[in-house]
Amino acid sequence: RGDDFEVSGVAGSTHCPTVPSQGGLVLMGAACCKEEPKSDPHIVGYLGWREAALVGKGSSLTDTYKALHDPLVDDVVQTSTNLAERVEGFLSRDDVLGNPGFTPEGVEALKLKGSDWRVFSKWLLDRIRAVNNLGGPRVVLVSWKTLRNFGRFPKFPAESEHILDAEHLLEEYARLQDAEGKVE
């Protein structure tokens, strides 16, 4: 069984049964998959504001993903070694180790009515930008709406029009957020 999560309306999992009663994990009061699929996952528009961060088929990010350098063209061992060193260096930095951003206390504070999510969403965006700058694959996410519609994770690249670029998603979130750091 894998790990499920949901942050600001975006869910992820390595295993996500369609119905929570069949073993779906509930985190922060939200079931990973809320119900059986009810609509065609290929209907355009079901992601609402999140569509600004789609990575495939006609989105503004399609060229970004096509233009990414293919590490298989170069020496794979050298590329992976350099990436491993960059990741290890990033994970051992004082600002990464000393600023977790998502602590049990912080989660409790964010559960309160009227809580301000702006600090957390900025921290998360900064962290995702830093990871994207390491040179490996970009961080991507799948909306809980896609999981609900598909009943599974979309395939990459065949169904990339249902996969979200995390950095662009959080930039759009920051653009739309209200005074409490929330988006309708």
Short mmCIF file of C-alpha atoms in Angstrom, two decimals:
data_model
loop_
_atom_site.label_atom_id
_atom_site.label_comp_id
_atom_site.label_asym_id
_atom_site.label_seq_id
_atom_site.Cartn_x
_atom_site.Cartn_y
_atom_site.Cartn_z
CA ARG A 1 0.00 0.00 0.00
CA GLY A 2 1.37 3.41 -0.95
CA ASP A 3 1.17 6.90 0.51
CA ASP A 4 -1.75 9.25 -0.17
CA PHE A 5 -1.77 12.99 0.38
CA GLU A 6 -3.76 16.12 -0.37
CA VAL A 7 -2.43 19.68 -0.27
CA SER A 8 -4.60 22.61 -1.32
CA GLY A 9 -6.85 20.46 -3.49
CA VAL A 10 -4.05 18.46 -5.08
CA ALA A 11 -3.76 14.79 -4.20
CA GLY A 12 -1.07 12.26 -4.78
CA SER A 13 -0.59 8.60 -4.12
CA THR A 14 1.36 5.53 -5.02
CA HIS A 15 -1.86 3.55 -4.47
CA CYS A 16 -5.32 5.00 -4.33
CA PRO A 17 -8.37 2.76 -4.18
CA THR A 18 -11.41 4.39 -5.72
CA VAL A 19 -13.54 4.12 -2.59
CA PRO A 20 -12.12 5.08 0.86
CA SER A 21 -14.02 2.22 2.51
CA GLN A 22 -11.87 -0.14 0.42
CA GLY A 23 -8.74 1.07 2.20
CA GLY A 24 -8.25 4.64 0.99
CA LEU A 25 -6.17 6.74 3.38
CA VAL A 26 -7.79 9.79 4.94
CA LEU A 27 -5.38 12.63 5.68
CA MET A 28 -6.27 16.02 7.16
CA GLY A 29 -9.93 15.01 7.03
CA ALA A 30 -10.06 14.37 3.28
CA ALA A 31 -10.32 10.98 1.63
CA CYS A 32 -7.86 10.44 -1.20
CA CYS A 33 -10.56 9.28 -3.60
CA LYS A 34 -14.00 10.45 -2.62
CA GLU A 35 -16.22 8.30 -4.83
CA GLU A 36 -16.48 6.12 -7.92
CA PRO A 37 -15.71 7.87 -11.23
CA LYS A 38 -18.84 9.62 -12.50
CA SER A 39 -17.72 11.47 -15.59
CA ASP A 40 -15.55 11.13 -18.64
CA PRO A 41 -11.98 12.08 -17.60
CA HIS A 42 -11.39 13.60 -21.03
CA ILE A 43 -13.95 16.37 -20.52
CA VAL A 44 -12.12 19.69 -20.80
CA GLY A 45 -12.66 22.15 -17.97
CA TYR A 46 -13.08 19.86 -14.98
CA LEU A 47 -9.85 21.15 -13.40
CA GLY A 48 -10.95 24.79 -13.33
CA TRP A 49 -8.15 27.21 -12.40
CA ARG A 50 -5.67 24.30 -12.20
CA GLU A 51 -5.70 23.99 -16.01
CA ALA A 52 -3.11 26.79 -16.19
CA ALA A 53 -0.57 24.20 -14.98
CA LEU A 54 -1.38 21.29 -17.33
CA VAL A 55 1.74 19.81 -18.90
CA GLY A 56 0.42 18.34 -22.14
CA LYS A 57 -1.55 18.56 -25.34
CA GLY A 58 -2.09 22.18 -26.17
CA SER A 59 -1.21 23.69 -22.81
CA SER A 60 1.25 26.56 -22.53
CA LEU A 61 3.67 24.11 -20.84
CA THR A 62 3.73 21.54 -23.65
CA ASP A 63 6.83 23.11 -25.23
CA THR A 64 8.55 23.28 -21.82
CA TYR A 65 8.20 19.53 -21.43
CA LYS A 66 9.15 18.77 -25.05
CA ALA A 67 12.26 20.94 -24.73
CA LEU A 68 13.58 19.25 -21.59
CA HIS A 69 16.97 17.74 -22.16
CA ASP A 70 16.88 13.96 -22.45
CA PRO A 71 19.56 12.58 -20.08
CA LEU A 72 19.71 9.37 -22.14
CA VAL A 73 21.40 11.30 -24.93
CA ASP A 74 24.46 11.87 -22.71
CA ASP A 75 26.34 9.55 -20.43
CA VAL A 76 23.61 8.27 -18.10
CA VAL A 77 26.03 7.30 -15.34
CA GLN A 78 27.64 10.76 -15.28
CA THR A 79 24.27 12.50 -15.41
CA SER A 80 22.77 10.42 -12.60
CA THR A 81 25.89 10.80 -10.46
CA ASN A 82 25.84 14.59 -10.85
CA LEU A 83 22.12 14.69 -10.07
CA ALA A 84 22.59 12.48 -7.00
CA GLU A 85 25.32 14.83 -5.76
CA ARG A 86 23.10 17.89 -6.32
CA VAL A 87 20.17 16.24 -4.53
CA GLU A 88 22.36 15.20 -1.60
CA GLY A 89 23.78 18.73 -1.37
CA PHE A 90 20.29 20.23 -1.46
CA LEU A 91 18.90 17.89 1.20
CA SER A 92 21.81 18.59 3.54
CA ARG A 93 21.59 22.40 3.34
CA ASP A 94 20.84 24.19 6.61
CA ASP A 95 17.91 26.12 5.11
CA VAL A 96 16.31 22.83 4.00
CA LEU A 97 16.94 20.95 7.23
CA GLY A 98 16.10 23.88 9.50
CA ASN A 99 12.90 25.00 7.77
CA PRO A 100 10.54 22.03 7.38
CA GLY A 101 7.50 24.20 6.62
CA PHE A 102 5.03 21.39 7.25
CA THR A 103 5.21 20.36 10.90
CA PRO A 104 2.49 18.68 13.00
CA GLU A 105 2.01 22.01 14.80
CA GLY A 106 1.74 23.84 11.50
CA VAL A 107 -0.87 21.39 10.24
CA GLU A 108 -2.96 21.96 13.37
CA ALA A 109 -2.70 25.74 12.92
CA LEU A 110 -3.81 25.48 9.27
CA LYS A 111 -6.90 23.43 10.24
CA LEU A 112 -8.34 26.39 12.17
CA LYS A 113 -11.07 28.47 10.56
CA GLY A 114 -9.59 31.71 9.26
CA SER A 115 -6.05 30.30 9.15
CA ASP A 116 -3.63 31.92 6.70
CA TRP A 117 -2.13 29.52 4.14
CA ARG A 118 0.02 32.16 2.37
CA VAL A 119 3.21 31.40 4.30
CA PHE A 120 2.84 27.67 3.67
CA SER A 121 2.04 28.05 -0.03
CA LYS A 122 5.06 30.38 -0.49
CA TRP A 123 7.31 27.91 1.36
CA LEU A 124 6.02 25.06 -0.80
CA LEU A 125 6.50 27.04 -4.03
CA ASP A 126 10.06 27.98 -3.01
CA ARG A 127 10.84 24.34 -2.17
CA ILE A 128 9.44 23.06 -5.48
CA ARG A 129 11.40 25.70 -7.42
CA ALA A 130 14.57 24.61 -5.62
CA VAL A 131 13.92 20.95 -6.46
CA ASN A 132 13.15 21.80 -10.10
CA ASN A 133 16.45 23.69 -10.30
CA LEU A 134 18.42 20.57 -9.35
CA GLY A 135 18.30 19.43 -12.96
CA GLY A 136 16.21 16.27 -12.61
CA PRO A 137 12.65 15.83 -13.80
CA ARG A 138 10.27 18.64 -12.87
CA VAL A 139 7.87 18.06 -9.98
CA VAL A 140 4.43 17.11 -11.28
CA LEU A 141 1.13 16.49 -9.50
CA VAL A 142 -2.25 14.96 -10.17
CA SER A 143 -5.42 16.66 -8.95
CA TRP A 144 -7.86 14.74 -6.79
CA LYS A 145 -10.41 15.58 -9.49
CA THR A 146 -8.38 13.58 -12.00
CA LEU A 147 -8.06 10.69 -9.56
CA ARG A 148 -11.82 10.78 -9.04
CA ASN A 149 -12.50 10.84 -12.79
CA PHE A 150 -9.93 8.23 -13.83
CA GLY A 151 -9.98 6.04 -10.72
CA ARG A 152 -6.18 5.84 -11.21
CA PHE A 153 -3.16 7.99 -12.05
CA PRO A 154 -3.01 9.25 -15.65
CA LYS A 155 -0.29 7.79 -17.87
CA PHE A 156 2.62 9.99 -18.88
CA PRO A 157 2.99 11.16 -21.62
CA ALA A 158 -0.17 9.68 -23.20
CA GLU A 159 -2.51 11.41 -20.73
CA SER A 160 -0.28 14.36 -19.84
CA GLU A 161 -3.16 16.77 -20.40
CA HIS A 162 -4.33 15.59 -16.94
CA ILE A 163 -0.97 16.07 -15.18
CA LEU A 164 -0.02 19.34 -13.50
CA ASP A 165 3.34 21.07 -13.24
CA ALA A 166 3.71 21.74 -9.49
CA GLU A 167 5.62 25.01 -9.85
CA HIS A 168 3.17 26.48 -12.33
CA LEU A 169 0.21 25.25 -10.26
CA LEU A 170 1.47 27.01 -7.13
CA GLU A 171 2.26 30.17 -9.10
CA GLU A 172 -1.34 30.20 -10.30
CA TYR A 173 -2.53 29.45 -6.76
CA ALA A 174 -0.50 32.41 -5.45
CA ARG A 175 -1.98 34.65 -8.16
CA LEU A 176 -5.55 33.69 -7.23
CA GLN A 177 -5.33 33.33 -3.44
CA ASP A 178 -7.36 35.53 -1.12
CA ALA A 179 -6.16 37.35 2.01
CA GLU A 180 -6.03 34.02 3.89
CA GLY A 181 -4.09 32.22 1.18
CA LYS A 182 -7.07 30.21 -0.04
CA VAL A 183 -8.51 29.64 -3.51
CA GLU A 184 -12.12 28.74 -4.25
#
